[in-house]
PDB file of C-alpha atoms in Angstrom:
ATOM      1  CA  UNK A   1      74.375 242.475  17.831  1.00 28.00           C
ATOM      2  CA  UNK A   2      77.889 243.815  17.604  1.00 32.00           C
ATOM      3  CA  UNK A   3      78.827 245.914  14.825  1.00 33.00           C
ATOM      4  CA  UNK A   4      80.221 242.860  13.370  1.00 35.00           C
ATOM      5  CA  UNK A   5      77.163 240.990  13.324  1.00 37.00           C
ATOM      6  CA  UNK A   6      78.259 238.949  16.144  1.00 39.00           C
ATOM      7  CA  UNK A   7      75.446 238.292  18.822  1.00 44.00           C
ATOM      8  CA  UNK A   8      77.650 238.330  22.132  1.00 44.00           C
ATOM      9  CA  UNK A   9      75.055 235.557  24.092  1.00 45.00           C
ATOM     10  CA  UNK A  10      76.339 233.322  21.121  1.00 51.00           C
ATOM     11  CA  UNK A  11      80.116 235.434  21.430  1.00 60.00           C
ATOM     12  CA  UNK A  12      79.559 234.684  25.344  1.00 64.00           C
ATOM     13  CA  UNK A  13      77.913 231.326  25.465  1.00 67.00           C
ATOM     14  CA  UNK A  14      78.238 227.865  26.815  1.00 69.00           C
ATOM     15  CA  UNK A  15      79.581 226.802  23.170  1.00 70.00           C
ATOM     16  CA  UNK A  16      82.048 229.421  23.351  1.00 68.00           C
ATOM     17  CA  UNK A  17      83.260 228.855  27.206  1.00 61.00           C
ATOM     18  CA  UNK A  18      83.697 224.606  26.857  1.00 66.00           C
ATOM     19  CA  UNK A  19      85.598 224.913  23.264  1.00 71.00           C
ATOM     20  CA  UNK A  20      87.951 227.933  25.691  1.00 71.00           C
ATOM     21  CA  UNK A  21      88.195 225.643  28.733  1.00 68.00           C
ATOM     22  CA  UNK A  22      89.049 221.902  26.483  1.00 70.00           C
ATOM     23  CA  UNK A  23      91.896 223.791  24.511  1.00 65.00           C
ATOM     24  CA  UNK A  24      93.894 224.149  27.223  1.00 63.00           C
ATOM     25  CA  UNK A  25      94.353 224.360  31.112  1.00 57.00           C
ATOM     26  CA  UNK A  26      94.448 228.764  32.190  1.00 56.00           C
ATOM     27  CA  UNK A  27      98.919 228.685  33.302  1.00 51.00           C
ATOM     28  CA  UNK A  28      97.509 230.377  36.329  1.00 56.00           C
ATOM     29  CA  UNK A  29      94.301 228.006  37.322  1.00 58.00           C
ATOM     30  CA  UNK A  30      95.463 227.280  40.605  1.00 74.00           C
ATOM     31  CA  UNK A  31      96.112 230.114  41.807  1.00 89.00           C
ATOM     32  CA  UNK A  32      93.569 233.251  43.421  1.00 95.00           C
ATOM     33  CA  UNK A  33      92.856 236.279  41.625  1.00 93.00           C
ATOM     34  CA  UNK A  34      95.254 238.918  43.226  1.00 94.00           C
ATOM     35  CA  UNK A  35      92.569 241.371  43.430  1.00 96.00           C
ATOM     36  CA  UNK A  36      90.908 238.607  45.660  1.00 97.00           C
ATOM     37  CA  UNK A  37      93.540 238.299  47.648  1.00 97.00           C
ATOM     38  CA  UNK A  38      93.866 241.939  48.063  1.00 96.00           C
ATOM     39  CA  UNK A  39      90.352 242.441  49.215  1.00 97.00           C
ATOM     40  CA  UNK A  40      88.938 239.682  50.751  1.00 97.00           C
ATOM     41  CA  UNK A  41      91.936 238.552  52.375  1.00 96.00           C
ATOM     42  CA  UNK A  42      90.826 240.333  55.805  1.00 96.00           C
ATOM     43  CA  UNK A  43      87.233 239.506  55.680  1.00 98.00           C
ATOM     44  CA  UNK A  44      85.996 237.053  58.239  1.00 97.00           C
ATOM     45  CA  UNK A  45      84.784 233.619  56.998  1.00 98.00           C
ATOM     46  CA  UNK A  46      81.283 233.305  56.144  1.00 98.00           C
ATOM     47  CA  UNK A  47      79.111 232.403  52.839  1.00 98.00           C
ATOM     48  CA  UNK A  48      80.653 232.861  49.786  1.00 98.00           C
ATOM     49  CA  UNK A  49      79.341 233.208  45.981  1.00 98.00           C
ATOM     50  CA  UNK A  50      81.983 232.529  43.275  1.00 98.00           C
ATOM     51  CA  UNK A  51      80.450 233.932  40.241  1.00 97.00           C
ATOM     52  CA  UNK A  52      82.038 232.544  36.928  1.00 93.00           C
ATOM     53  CA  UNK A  53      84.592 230.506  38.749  1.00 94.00           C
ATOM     54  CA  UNK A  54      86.056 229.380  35.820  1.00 92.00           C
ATOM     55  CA  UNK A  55      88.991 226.238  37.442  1.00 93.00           C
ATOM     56  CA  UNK A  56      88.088 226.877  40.696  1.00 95.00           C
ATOM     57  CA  UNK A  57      91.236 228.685  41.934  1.00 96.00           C
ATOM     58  CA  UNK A  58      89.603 231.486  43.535  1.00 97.00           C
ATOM     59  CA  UNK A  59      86.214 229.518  45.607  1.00 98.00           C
ATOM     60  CA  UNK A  60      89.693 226.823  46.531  1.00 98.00           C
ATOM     61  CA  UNK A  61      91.104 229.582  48.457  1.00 98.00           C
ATOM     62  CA  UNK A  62      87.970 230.731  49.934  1.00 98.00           C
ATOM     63  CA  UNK A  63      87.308 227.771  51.094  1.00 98.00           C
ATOM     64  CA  UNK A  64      91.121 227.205  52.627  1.00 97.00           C
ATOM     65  CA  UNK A  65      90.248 230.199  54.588  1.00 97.00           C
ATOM     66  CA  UNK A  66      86.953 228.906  56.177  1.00 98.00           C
ATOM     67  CA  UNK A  67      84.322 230.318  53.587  1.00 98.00           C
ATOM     68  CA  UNK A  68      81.374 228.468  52.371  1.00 98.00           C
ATOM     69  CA  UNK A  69      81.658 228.585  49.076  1.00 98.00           C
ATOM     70  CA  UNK A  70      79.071 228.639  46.372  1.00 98.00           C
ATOM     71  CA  UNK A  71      80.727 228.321  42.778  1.00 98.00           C
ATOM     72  CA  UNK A  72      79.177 228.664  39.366  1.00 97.00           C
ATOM     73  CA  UNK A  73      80.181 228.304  36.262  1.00 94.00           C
ATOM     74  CA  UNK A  74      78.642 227.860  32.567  1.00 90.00           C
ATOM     75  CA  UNK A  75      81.490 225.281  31.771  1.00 90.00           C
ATOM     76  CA  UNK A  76      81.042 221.851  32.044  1.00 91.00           C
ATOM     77  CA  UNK A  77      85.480 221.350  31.523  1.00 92.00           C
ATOM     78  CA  UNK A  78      86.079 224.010  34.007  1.00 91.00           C
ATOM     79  CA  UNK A  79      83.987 222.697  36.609  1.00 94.00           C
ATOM     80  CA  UNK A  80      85.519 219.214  36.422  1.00 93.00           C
ATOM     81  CA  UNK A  81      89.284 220.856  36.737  1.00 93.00           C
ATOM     82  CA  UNK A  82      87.672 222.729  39.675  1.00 95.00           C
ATOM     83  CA  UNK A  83      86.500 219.689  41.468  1.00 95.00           C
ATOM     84  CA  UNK A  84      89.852 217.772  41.004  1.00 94.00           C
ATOM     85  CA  UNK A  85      91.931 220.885  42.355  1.00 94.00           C
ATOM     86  CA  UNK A  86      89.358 220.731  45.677  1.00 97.00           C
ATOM     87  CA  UNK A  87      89.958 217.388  45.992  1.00 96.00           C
ATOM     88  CA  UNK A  88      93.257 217.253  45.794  1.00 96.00           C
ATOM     89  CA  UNK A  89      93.626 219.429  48.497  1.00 95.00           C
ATOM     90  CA  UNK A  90      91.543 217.210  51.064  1.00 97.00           C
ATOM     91  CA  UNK A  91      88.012 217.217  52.217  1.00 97.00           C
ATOM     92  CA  UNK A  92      88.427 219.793  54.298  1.00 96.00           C
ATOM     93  CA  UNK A  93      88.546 222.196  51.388  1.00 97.00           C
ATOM     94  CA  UNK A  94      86.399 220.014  49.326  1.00 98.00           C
ATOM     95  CA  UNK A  95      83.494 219.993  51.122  1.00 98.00           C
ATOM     96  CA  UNK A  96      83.036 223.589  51.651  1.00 98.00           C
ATOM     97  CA  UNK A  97      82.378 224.135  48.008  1.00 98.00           C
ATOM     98  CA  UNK A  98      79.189 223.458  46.189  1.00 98.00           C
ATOM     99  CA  UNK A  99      79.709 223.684  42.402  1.00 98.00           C
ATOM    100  CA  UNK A 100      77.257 224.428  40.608  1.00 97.00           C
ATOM    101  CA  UNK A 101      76.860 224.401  36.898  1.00 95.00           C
ATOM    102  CA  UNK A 102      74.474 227.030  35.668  1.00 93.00           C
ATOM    103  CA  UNK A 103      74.729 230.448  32.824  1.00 91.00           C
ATOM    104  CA  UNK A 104      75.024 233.617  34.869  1.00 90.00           C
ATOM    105  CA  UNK A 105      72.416 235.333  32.787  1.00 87.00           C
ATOM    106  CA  UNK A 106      69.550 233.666  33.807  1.00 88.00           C
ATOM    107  CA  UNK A 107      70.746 232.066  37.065  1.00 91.00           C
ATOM    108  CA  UNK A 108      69.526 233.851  40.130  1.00 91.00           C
ATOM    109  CA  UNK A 109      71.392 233.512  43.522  1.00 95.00           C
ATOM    110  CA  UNK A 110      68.959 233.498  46.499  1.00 94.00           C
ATOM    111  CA  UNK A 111      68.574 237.289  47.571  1.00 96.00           C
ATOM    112  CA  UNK A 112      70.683 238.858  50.785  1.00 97.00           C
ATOM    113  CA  UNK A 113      72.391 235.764  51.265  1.00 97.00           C
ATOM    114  CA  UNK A 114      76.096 235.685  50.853  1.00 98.00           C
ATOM    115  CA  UNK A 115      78.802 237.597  52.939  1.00 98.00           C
ATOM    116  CA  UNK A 116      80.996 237.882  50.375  1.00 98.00           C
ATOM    117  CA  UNK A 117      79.518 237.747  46.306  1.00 98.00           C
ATOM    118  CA  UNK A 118      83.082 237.958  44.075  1.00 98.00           C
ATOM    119  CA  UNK A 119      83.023 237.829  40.498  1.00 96.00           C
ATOM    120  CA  UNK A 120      86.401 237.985  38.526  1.00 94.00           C
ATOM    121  CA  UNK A 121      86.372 238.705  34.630  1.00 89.00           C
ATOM    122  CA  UNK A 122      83.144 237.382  33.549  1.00 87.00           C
ATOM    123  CA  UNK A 123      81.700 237.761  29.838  1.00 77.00           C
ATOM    124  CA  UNK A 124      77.846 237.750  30.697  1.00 69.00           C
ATOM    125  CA  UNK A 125      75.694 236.084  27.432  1.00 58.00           C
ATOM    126  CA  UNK A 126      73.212 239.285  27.943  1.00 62.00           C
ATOM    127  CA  UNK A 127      72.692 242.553  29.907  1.00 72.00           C
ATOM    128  CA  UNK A 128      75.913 243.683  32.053  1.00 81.00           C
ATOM    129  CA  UNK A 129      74.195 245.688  34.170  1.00 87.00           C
ATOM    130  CA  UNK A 130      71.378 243.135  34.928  1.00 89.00           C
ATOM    131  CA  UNK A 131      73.799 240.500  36.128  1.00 90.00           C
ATOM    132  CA  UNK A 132      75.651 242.792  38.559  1.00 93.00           C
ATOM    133  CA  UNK A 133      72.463 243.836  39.987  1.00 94.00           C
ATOM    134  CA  UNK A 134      70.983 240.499  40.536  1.00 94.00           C
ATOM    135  CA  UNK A 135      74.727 239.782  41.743  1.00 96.00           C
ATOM    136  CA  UNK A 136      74.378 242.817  44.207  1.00 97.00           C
ATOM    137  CA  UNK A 137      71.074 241.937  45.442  1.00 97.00           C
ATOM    138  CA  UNK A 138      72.583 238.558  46.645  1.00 98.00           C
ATOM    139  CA  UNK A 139      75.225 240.092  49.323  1.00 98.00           C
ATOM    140  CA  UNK A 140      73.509 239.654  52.867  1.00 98.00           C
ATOM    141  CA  UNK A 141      73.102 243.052  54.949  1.00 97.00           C
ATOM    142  CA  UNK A 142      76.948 243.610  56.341  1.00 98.00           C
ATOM    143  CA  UNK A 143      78.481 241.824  53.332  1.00 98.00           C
ATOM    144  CA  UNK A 144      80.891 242.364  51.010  1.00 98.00           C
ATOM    145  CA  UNK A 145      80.444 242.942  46.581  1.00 98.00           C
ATOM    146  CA  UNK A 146      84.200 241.923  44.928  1.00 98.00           C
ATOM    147  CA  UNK A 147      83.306 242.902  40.958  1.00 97.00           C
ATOM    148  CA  UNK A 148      86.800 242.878  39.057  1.00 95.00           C
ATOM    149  CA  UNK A 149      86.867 243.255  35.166  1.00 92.00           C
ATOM    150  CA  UNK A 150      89.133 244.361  32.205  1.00 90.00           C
ATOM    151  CA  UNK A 151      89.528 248.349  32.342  1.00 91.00           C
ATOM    152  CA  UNK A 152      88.579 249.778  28.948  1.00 89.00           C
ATOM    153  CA  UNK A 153      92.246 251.262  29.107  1.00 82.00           C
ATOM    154  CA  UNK A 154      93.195 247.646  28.972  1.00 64.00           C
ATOM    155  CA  UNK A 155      95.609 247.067  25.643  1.00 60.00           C
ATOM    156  CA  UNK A 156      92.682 244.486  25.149  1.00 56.00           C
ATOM    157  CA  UNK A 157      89.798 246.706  25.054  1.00 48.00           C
ATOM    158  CA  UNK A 158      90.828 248.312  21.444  1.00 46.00           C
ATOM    159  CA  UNK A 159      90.859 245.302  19.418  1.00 46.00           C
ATOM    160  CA  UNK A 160      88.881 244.266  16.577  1.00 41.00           C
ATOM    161  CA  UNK A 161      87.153 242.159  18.523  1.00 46.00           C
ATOM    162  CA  UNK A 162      83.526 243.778  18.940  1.00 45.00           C
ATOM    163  CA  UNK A 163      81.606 241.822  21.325  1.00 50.00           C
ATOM    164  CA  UNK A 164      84.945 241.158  23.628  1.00 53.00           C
ATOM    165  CA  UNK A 165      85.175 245.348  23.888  1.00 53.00           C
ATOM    166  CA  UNK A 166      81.598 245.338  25.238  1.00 58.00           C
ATOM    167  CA  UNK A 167      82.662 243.173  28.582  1.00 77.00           C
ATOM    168  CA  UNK A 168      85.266 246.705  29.492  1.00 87.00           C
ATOM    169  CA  UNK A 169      84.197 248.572  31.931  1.00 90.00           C
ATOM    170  CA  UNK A 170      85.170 250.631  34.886  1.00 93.00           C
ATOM    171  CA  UNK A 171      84.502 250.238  38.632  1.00 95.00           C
ATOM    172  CA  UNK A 172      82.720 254.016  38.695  1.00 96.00           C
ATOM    173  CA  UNK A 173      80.226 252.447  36.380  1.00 94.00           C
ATOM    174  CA  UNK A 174      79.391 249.502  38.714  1.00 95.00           C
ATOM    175  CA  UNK A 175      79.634 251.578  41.402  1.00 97.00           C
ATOM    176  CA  UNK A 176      77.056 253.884  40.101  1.00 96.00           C
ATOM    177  CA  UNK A 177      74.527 251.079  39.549  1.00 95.00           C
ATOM    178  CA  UNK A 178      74.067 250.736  43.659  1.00 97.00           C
ATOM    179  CA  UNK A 179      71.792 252.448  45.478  1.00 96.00           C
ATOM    180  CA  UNK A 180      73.856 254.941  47.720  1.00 96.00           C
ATOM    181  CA  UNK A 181      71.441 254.398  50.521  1.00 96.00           C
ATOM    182  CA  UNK A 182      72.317 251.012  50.274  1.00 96.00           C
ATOM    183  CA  UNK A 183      75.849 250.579  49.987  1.00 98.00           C
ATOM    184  CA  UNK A 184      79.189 252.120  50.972  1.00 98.00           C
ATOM    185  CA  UNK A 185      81.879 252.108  48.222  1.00 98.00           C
ATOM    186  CA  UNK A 186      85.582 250.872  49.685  1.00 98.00           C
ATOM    187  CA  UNK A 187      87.043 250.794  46.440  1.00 98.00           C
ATOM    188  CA  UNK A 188      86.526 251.978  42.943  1.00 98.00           C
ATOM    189  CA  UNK A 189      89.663 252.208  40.809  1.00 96.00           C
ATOM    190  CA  UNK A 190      91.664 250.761  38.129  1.00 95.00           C
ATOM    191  CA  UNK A 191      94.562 248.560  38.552  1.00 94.00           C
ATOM    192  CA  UNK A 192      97.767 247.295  36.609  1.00 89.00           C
ATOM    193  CA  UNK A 193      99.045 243.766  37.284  1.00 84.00           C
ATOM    194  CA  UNK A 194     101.676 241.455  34.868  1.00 79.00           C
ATOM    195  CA  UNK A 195     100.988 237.773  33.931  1.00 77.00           C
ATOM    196  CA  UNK A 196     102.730 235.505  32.228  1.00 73.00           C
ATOM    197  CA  UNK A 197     102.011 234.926  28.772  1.00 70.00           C
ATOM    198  CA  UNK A 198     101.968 231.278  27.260  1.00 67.00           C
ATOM    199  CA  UNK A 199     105.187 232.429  25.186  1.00 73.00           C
ATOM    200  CA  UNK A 200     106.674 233.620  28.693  1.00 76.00           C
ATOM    201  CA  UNK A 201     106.508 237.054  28.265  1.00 81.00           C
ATOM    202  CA  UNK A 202     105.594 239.223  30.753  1.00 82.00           C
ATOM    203  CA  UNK A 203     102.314 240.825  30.293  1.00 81.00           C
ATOM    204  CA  UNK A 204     100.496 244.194  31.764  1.00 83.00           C
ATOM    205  CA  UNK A 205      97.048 244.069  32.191  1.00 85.00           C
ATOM    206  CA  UNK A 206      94.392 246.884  33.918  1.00 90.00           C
ATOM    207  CA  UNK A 207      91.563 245.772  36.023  1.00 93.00           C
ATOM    208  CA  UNK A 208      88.532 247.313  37.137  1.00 95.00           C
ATOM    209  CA  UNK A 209      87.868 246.867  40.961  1.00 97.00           C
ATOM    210  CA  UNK A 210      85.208 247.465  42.984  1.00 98.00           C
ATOM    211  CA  UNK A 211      84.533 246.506  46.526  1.00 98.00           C
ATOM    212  CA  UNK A 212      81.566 247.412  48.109  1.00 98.00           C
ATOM    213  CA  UNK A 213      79.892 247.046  51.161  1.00 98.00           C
ATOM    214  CA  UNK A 214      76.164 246.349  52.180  1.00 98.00           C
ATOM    215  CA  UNK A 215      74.710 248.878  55.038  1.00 97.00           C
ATOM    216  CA  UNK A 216      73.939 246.557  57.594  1.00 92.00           C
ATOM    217  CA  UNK A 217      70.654 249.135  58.300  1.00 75.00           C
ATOM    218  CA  UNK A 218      70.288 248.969  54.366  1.00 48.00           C
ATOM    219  CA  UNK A 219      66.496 247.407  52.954  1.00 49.00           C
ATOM    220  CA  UNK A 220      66.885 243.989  53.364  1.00 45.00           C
TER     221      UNK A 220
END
């Protein structure tokens, strides 16, 4: 429970994601994360895993690029805009992606299967640390871990909002959740980027990003 009395799988939950998602289309929703961009931009094609994939933007771009994508989402609303944007773009793109609607907290990806496992911003219903280890667990031998969140120095992070402050965190602490005889750490720092507000005003926001790599002589 949050010091408010808030439990955050209720804060967090499918309720709480639909009644986001039917208010109103993200301004962004078609286009990538940046931090995406940034990181897996040079990566080869392979099998993808789109955790929270909200409207689709970022498993679209993936799968512009040649990736088999597997996206997930808890959102009915979001998956349906995520669809539409696919198939707008052709069945080229479209049929790369499967969608797949499912909560992150008790789905389980198959284990050491994806090249690439990217997860952008996403309020798990339960344990942090247990998703991004079931998360890890998924990225093949050779592959690549993409975890970006809100930095607790985000302007965000120090409202009243107590179950929202408990999704901060920094890369360090992801980082420091994977077994060093496992993994090589590429990147672990925190980021500023501007958006666009709904009002138009120009926003800063700081990420958490971590990309990580899978020993390819790591336990499989």
């Amino acid at each position: 429970m949050s010091e408010e009395g808030t439990d955050v799988s209720e804060e967090f939950g499918k309720e709480y994601w639909e009644e986001r998602y039917r208010g109103h289309a993200a301004a962004d929703a078609r286009r990538p994360n940046p931090q995406l961009v940034t990181e897996a931009g040079g990566l080869p094609p392979g099998t993808a895993l789109d955790a929270g994939c909200g409207e689709g933007a970022d498993a679209v771009w993936l799968a512009s690029r040649g990736w088999r994508v597997t996206a997930v989402d808890i959102a009915a609303t979001a998956l349906r805009r995520a669809r539409e944007h696919a198939q707008a773009l052709g069945d080229a793109v479209a049929s790369r992606i499967e969608w797949i609607e499912a909560d992150l907290t008790t789905w389980a990806p198959a284990a050491g299967h994806f090249d690439l496992v990217s997860t952008h911003y996403v309020h798990p219903a339960a344990a942090r640390d247990a998703l991004f280890r079931r998360l890890a667990a998924s990225v093949a031998q050779g592959g690549t871990l993409l975890v970006v969140g809100h930095h607790p120095s985000a302007p965000q992070a120090h409202g009243s909002h107590a179950a929202a402050r408990e999704v901060h965190f920094t890369a360090e602490e992801i980082a420091a959740g994977l077994d060093p005889d496992r993994w090589d750490i590429a990147v672990a720092e925190a980021r500023t980027r501007s958006v666009t507000a709904h009002d138009g005003r120009e926003i800063a926001l700081r990420d958490a990003v971590l990309r990580a790599h899978r020993r390819l002589d790591g336990h499989a």
